[in-house]
Amino acid sequence: DVVKWVNEKIPEWNEAQPEWWDARRKAVIPDWAVRDPELLKSIRSKEVVKVQEKRRNSIINTAPEEQGMSPNNAGAIRRRSILAD
């Protein structure tokens, strides 16, 4: 189970701080995948949150053709995301 493995490895990575364990890597781990709230807190620095927000914004602002969808579908997705805010 990947979630179990990630939860076991995060403390090791936090302690060892390998070169690749940066804000970008931490940002791709979804909140739901980290079972311990303290462990989640340990990987959610301000820098990581900024990376997450940047990723979300880039998805919302990408042209429909770049996302592989028709402009009509993209409009519906944008409307849903705006309503969700």
C-alpha angles and dihedrals in degrees: 000000000000095000091055091048093049091049090052094047102045094076090049092049092046090054099041095039096204115201093254094052095093137135092278092056094045091048094060092059106094118228092238090060094062109075100187115069091210091052090050090050089053092061099039104083120159088260092055092049090051090053090050092050091048091052092049092048093048090054092050094046098044116113113257093240090055089055091052096247137109119262090247093058091045091054091054091050092049091049091051092048092049091049090049091058 
